[in-house]
mmCIF file of C-alpha atoms in Angstrom:
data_model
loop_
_atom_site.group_PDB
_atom_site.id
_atom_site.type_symbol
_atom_site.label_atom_id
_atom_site.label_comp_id
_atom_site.label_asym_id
_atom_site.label_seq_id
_atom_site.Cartn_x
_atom_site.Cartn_y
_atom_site.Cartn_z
ATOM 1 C CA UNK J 44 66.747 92.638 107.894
ATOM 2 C CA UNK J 45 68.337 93.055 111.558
ATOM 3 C CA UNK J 46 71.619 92.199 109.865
ATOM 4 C CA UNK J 47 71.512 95.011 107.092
ATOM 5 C CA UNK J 48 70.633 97.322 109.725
ATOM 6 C CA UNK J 49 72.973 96.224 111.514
ATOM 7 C CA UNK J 50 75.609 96.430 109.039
ATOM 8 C CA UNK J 51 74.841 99.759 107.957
ATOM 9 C CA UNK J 52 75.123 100.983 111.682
ATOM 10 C CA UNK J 53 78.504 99.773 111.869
ATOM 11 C CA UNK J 54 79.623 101.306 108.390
ATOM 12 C CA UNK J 55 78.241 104.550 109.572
ATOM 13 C CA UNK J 56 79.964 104.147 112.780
ATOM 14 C CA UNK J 57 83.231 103.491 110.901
ATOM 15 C CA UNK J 58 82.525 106.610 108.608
ATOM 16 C CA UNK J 59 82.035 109.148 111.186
ATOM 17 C CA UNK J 60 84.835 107.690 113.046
ATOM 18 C CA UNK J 61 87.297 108.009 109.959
ATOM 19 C CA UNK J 62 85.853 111.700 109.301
ATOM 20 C CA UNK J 63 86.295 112.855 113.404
ATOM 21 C CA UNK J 64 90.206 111.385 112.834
ATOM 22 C CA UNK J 65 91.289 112.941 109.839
ATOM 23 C CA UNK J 66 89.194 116.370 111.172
ATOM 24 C CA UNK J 67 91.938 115.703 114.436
ATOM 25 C CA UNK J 68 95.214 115.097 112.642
ATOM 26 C CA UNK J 69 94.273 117.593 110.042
ATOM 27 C CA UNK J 70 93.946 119.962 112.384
ATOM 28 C CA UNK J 71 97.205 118.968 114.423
ATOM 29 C CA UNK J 72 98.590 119.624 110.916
ATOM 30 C CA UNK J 73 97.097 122.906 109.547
ATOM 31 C CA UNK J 74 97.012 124.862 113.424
ATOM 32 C CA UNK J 75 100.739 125.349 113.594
ATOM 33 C CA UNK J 76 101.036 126.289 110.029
ATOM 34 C CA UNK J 77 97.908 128.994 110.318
ATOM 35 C CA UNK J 78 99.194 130.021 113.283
ATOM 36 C CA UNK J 79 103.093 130.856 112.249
ATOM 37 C CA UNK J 80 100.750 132.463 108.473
ATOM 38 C CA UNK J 81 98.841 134.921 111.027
ATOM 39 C CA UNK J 82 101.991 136.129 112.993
ATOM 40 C CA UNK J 83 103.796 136.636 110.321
ATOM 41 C CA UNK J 84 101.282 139.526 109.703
ATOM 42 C CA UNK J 85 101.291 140.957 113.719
ATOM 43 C CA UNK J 86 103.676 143.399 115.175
ATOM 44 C CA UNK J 87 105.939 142.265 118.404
ATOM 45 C CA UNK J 88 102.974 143.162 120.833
ATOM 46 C CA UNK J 89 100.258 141.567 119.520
ATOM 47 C CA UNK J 90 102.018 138.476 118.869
ATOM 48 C CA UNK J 91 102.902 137.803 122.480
ATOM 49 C CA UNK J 92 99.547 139.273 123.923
ATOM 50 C CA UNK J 93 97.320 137.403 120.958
ATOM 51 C CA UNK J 94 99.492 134.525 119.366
ATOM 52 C CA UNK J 95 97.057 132.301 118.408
ATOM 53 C CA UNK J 96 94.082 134.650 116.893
ATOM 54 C CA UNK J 97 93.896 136.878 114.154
ATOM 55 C CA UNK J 98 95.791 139.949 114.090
ATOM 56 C CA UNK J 99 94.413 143.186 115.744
ATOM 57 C CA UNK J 100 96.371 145.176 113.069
ATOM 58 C CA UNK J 101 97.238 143.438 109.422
ATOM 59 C CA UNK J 102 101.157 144.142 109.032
ATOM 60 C CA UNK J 103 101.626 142.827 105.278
ATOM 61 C CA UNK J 104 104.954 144.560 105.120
ATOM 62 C CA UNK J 105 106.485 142.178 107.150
ATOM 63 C CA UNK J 106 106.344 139.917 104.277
ATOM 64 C CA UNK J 107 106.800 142.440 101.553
ATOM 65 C CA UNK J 108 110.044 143.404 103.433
ATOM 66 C CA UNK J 109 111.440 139.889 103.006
ATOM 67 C CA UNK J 110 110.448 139.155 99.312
ATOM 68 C CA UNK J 111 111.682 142.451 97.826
ATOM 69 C CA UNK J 112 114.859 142.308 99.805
ATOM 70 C CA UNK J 113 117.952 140.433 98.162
ATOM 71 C CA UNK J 114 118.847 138.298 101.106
ATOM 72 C CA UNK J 115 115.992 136.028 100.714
ATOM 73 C CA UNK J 116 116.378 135.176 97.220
ATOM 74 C CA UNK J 117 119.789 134.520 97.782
ATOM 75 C CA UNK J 118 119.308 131.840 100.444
ATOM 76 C CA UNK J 119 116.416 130.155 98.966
ATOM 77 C CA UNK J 120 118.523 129.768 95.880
ATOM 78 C CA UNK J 121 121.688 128.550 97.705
ATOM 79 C CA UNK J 122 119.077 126.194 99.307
ATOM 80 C CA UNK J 123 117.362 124.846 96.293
ATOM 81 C CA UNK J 124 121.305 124.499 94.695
ATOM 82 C CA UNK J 125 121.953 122.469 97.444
ATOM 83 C CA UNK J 126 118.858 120.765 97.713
ATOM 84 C CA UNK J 127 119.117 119.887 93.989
ATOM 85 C CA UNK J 128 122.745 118.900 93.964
ATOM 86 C CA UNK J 129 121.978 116.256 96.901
ATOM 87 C CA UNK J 130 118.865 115.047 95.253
ATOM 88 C CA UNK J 131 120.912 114.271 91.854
ATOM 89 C CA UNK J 132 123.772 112.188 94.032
ATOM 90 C CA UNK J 133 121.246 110.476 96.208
ATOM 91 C CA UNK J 134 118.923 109.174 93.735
ATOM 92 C CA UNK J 135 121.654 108.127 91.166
ATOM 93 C CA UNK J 136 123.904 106.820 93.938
ATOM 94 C CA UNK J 137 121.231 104.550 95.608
ATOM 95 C CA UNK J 138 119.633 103.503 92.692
ATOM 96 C CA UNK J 139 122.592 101.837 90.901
ATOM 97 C CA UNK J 140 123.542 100.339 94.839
ATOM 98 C CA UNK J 141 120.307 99.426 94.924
ATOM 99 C CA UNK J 142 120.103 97.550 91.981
ATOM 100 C CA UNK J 143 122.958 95.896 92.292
ATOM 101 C CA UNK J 144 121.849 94.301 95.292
ATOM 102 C CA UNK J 145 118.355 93.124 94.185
ATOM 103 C CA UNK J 146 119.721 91.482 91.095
ATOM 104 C CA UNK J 147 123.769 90.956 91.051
ATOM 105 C CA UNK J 148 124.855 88.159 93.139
ATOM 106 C CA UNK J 149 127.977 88.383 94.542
ATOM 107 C CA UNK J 150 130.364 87.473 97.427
ATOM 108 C CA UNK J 151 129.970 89.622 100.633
ATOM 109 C CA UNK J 152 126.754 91.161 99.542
ATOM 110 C CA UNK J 153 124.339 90.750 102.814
ATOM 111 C CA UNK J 154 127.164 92.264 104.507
ATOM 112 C CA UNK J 155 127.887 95.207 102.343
ATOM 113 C CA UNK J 156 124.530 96.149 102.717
ATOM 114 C CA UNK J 157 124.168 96.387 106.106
ATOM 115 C CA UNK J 158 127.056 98.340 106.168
ATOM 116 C CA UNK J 159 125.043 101.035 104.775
ATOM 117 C CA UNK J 160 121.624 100.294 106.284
ATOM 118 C CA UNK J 161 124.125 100.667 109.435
ATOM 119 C CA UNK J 162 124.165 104.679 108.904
ATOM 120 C CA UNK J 163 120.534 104.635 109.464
ATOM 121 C CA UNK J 164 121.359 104.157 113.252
ATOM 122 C CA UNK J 165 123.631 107.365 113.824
ATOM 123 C CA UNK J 166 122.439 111.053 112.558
ATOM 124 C CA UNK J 167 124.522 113.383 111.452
ATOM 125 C CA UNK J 168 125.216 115.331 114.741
ATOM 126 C CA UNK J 169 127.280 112.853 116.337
ATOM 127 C CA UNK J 170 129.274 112.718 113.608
ATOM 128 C CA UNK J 171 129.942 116.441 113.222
ATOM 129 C CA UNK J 172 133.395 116.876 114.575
ATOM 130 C CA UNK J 173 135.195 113.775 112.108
ATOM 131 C CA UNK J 174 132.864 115.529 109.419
ATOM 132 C CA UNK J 175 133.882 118.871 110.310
ATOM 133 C CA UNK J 176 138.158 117.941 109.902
ATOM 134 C CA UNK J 177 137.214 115.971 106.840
ATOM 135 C CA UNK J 178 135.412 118.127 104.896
ATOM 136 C CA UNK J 179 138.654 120.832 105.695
ATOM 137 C CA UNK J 180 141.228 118.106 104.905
ATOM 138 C CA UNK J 181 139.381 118.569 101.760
ATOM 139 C CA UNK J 182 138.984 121.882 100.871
ATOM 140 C CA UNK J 183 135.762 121.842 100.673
ATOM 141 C CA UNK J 184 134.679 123.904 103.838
ATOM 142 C CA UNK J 185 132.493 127.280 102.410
ATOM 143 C CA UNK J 186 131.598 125.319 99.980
ATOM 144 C CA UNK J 187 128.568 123.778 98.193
ATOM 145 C CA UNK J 188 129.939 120.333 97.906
ATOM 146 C CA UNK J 189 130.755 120.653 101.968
ATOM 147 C CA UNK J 190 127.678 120.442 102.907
ATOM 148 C CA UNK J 191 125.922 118.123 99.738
ATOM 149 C CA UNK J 192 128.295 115.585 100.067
ATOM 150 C CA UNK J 193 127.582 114.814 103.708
ATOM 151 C CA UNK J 194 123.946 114.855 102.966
ATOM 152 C CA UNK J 195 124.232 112.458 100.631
ATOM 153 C CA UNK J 196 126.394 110.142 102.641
ATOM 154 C CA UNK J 197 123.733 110.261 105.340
ATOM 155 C CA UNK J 198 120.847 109.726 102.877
ATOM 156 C CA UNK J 199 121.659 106.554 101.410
ATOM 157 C CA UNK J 200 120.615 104.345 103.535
ATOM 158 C CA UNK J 201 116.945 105.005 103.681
ATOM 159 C CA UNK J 202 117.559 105.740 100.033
ATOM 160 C CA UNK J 203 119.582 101.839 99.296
ATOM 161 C CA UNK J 204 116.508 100.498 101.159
ATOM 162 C CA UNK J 205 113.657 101.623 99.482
ATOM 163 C CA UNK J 206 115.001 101.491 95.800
ATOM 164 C CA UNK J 207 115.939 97.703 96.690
ATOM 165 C CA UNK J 208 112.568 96.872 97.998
ATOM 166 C CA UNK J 209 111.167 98.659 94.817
ATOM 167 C CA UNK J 210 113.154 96.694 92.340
ATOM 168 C CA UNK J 211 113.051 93.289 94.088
ATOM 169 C CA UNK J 212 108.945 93.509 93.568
ATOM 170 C CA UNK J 213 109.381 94.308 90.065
ATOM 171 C CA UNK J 214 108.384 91.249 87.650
ATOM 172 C CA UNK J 215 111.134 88.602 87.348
ATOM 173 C CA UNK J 216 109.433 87.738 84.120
ATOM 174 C CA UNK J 217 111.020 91.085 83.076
ATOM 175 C CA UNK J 218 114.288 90.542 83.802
ATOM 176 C CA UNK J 219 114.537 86.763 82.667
ATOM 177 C CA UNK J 220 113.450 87.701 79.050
ATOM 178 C CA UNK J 221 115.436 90.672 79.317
ATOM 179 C CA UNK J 222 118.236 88.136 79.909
ATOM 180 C CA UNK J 223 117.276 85.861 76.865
ATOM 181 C CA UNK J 224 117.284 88.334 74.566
ATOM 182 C CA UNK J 225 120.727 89.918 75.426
ATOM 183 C CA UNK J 226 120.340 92.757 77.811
ATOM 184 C CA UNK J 227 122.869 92.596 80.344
ATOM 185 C CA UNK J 228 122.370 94.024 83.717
ATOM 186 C CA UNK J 229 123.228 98.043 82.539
ATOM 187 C CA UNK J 230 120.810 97.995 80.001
ATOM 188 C CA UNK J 231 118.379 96.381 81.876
ATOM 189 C CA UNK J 232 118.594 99.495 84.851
ATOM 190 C CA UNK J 233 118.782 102.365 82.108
ATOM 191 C CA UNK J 234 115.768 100.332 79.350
ATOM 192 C CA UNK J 235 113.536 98.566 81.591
ATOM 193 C CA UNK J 236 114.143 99.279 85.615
ATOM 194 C CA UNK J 237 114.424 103.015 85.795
ATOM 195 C CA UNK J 238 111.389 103.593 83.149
ATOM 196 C CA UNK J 239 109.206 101.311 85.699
ATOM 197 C CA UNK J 240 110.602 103.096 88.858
ATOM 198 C CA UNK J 241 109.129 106.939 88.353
ATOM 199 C CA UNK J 242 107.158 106.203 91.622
ATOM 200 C CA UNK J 243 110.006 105.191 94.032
ATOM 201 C CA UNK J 244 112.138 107.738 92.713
ATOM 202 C CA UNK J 245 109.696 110.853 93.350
ATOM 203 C CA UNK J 246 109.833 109.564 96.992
ATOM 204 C CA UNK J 247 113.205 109.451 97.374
ATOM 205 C CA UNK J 248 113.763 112.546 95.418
ATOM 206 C CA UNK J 249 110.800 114.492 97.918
ATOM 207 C CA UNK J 250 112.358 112.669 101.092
ATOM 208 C CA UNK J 251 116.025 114.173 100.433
ATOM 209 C CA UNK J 252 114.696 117.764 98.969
ATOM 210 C CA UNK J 253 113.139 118.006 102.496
ATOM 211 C CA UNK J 254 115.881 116.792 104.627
ATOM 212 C CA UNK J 255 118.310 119.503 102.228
ATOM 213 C CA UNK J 256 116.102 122.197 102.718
ATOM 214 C CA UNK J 257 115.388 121.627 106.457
ATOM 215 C CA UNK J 258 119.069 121.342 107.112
ATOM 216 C CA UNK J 259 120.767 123.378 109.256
ATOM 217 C CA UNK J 260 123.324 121.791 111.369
ATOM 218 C CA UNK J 261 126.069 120.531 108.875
ATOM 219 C CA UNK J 262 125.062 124.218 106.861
ATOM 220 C CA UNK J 263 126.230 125.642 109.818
ATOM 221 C CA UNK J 264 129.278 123.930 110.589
ATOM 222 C CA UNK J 265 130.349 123.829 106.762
ATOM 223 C CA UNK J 266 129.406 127.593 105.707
ATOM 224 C CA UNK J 267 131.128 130.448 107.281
ATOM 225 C CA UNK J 268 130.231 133.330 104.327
ATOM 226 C CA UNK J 269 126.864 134.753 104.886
ATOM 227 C CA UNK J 270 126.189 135.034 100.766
ATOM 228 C CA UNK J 271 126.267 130.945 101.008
ATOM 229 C CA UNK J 272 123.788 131.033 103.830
ATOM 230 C CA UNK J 273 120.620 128.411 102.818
ATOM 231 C CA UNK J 274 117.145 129.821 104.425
ATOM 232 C CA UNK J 275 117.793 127.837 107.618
ATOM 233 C CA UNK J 276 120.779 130.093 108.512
ATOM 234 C CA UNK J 277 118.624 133.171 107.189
ATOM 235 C CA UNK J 278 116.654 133.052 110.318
ATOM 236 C CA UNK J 279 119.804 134.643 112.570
ATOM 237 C CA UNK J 280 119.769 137.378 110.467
ATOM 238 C CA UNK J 281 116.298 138.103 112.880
ATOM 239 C CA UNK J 282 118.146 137.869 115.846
ATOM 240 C CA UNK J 283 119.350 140.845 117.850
ATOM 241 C CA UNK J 284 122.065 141.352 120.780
ATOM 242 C CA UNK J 285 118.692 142.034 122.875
ATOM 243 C CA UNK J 286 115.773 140.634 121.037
ATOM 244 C CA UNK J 287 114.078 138.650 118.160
ATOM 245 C CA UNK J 288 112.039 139.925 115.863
ATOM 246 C CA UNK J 289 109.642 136.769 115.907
ATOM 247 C CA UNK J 290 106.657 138.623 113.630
ATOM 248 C CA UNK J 291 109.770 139.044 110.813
ATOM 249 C CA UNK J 292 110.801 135.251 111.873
ATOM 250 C CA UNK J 293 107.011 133.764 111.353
ATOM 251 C CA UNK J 294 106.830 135.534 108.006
ATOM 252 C CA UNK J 295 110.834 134.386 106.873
ATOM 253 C CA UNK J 296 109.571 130.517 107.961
ATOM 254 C CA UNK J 297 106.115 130.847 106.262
ATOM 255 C CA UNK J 298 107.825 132.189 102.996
ATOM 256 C CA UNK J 299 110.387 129.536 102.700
ATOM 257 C CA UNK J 300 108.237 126.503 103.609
ATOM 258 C CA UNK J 301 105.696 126.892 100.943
ATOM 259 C CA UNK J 302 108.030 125.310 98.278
ATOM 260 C CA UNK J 303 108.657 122.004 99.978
ATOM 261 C CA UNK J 304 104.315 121.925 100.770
ATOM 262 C CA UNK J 305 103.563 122.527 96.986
ATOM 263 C CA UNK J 306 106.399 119.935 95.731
ATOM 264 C CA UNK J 307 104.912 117.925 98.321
ATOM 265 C CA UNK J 308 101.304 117.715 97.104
ATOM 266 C CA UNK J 309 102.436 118.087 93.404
ATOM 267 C CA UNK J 310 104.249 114.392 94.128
ATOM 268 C CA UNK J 311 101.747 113.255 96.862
ATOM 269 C CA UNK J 312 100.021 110.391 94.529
ATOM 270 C CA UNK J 313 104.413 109.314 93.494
ATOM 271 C CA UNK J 314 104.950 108.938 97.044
ATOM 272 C CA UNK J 315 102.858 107.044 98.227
ATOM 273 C CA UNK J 316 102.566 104.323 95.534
ATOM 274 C CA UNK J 317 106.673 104.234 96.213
ATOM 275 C CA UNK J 318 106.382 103.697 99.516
ATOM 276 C CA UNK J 319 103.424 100.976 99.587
ATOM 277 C CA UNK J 320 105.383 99.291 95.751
ATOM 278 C CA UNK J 321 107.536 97.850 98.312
ATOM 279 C CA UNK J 322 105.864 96.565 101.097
ATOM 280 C CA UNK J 323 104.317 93.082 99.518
ATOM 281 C CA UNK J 324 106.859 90.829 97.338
ATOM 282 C CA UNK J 325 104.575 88.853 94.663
#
């Protein structure tokens, strides 16, 4: 009887412990993102005399300014044309690489992969300047494909790793009586791989949407025409010779994060079974 009481003590304990946690991170979380909501609704002086609490006078035109003015629309869909261009590349790119490593042996293999797994080691801003004469060697600076193409570059790494992982814990029952019965290795990826991967490639689809649309270095090394601007570049529109208008800034960031929160929870359950399909080879 001690030991049931016992027992149920320390799964209480554990419960309350696991509740106060999540209450703490949540709340790390949801603060900041409240926080930039409510200023987006203050004028200049109440959000540096009041930044954290509510606002002493609601100001919904700060928002209403944004969404019924052309500028916005225009960035957020130059970002979501990047966004989706770079998605397309990286997940079609990484998953054929990937493949081909987790099932095609071949000389030089081990070595051609870390070649790529190497890129995970350097971002993208120390590599700006060889980018930068690159891209223009090119033709490609003001362009789209300037800035999607070195996105892509720098996502496949993370991208080769995770669909390799993913497709080296599929069943090799699969792709033995996929070999007996004909199926050679292309059919095998289109018919049997790709159907079994939806999970792996939501999270690598949500992990490069949301380095795209956070971008805003090689955006603004690549883009030079304002109408090309994504939303990241948006936000210097904001800035004056003698000021920011932070209230306008809260309300541009709040506006233009809420896609990449609802794709996030709309793919929440995807992600996480790709990134935990990996993790234990049976």
């Amino acid at each position: 009887m001690t030991d049931m009481t016992s027992s149920a003590r320390i799964a209480t304990g554990t419960k309350i412990y696991l509740y106060v946690s999540l209450t703490i991170i949540a709340a790390i979380v949801l603060v900041p993102l409240l926080t930039t909501a409510l200023g987006g609704f203050k004028d200049l002086g109440d959000l540096r005399t009041n930044p954290f609490g509510l606002p002493v006078a609601w100001h919904p035109e700060n928002y209403t300014d944004i969404l019924f003015g052309d500028r916005y629309w225009r960035q957020m869909m130059n970002s979501l044309i990047i966004a989706t261009l770079t998605v397309c590349l990286t997940v079609s790119v990484s998953a054929m690489a990937a493949f081909t490593f987790a099932h095609v042996k071949f000389f030089g293999a081990g070595f051609l992969l870390n070649y790529f797994l190497i890129g995970l080691m350097f971002p993208a801003a120390t590599a700006i300047l060889p980018l930068f004469i690159r891209i223009r060697d090119l033709g490609l600076l003001n362009s789209y494909w300037g800035v999607v193409l070195p996105q892509v570059s720098f996502g496949l790494g993370m991208s080769i790793l995770l669909f390799r992982n993913y497709f080296r814990n599929l069943p090799e029952e699969l792709f033995q009586a996929a070999i007996v019965d004909g199926c050679g290795y292309i059919r095998f990826f289109w018919h049997i791989s790709l159907p079994l991967s939806r999970p792996i490639i939501a999270t690598v689809s949500i992990i490069s949407f949301v380095g795209s649309w956070n971008s805003y270095i090689l955006p603004l090394i690549m883009l030079n025409s304002e109408t090309m601007y994504p939303w990241p570049l948006g936000i210097m529109v904001y800035r004056g010779e003698f000021g920011t208008a932070w209230q306008l800034v809260l309300a541009f960031i709040t506006l233009t994060i809420m896609p990449t929160i609802i794709v996030f929870f709309l793919a929440q359950k995807h992600i996480i079974a790709g990134l935990t399909a990996g993790a234990v080879k049976s």
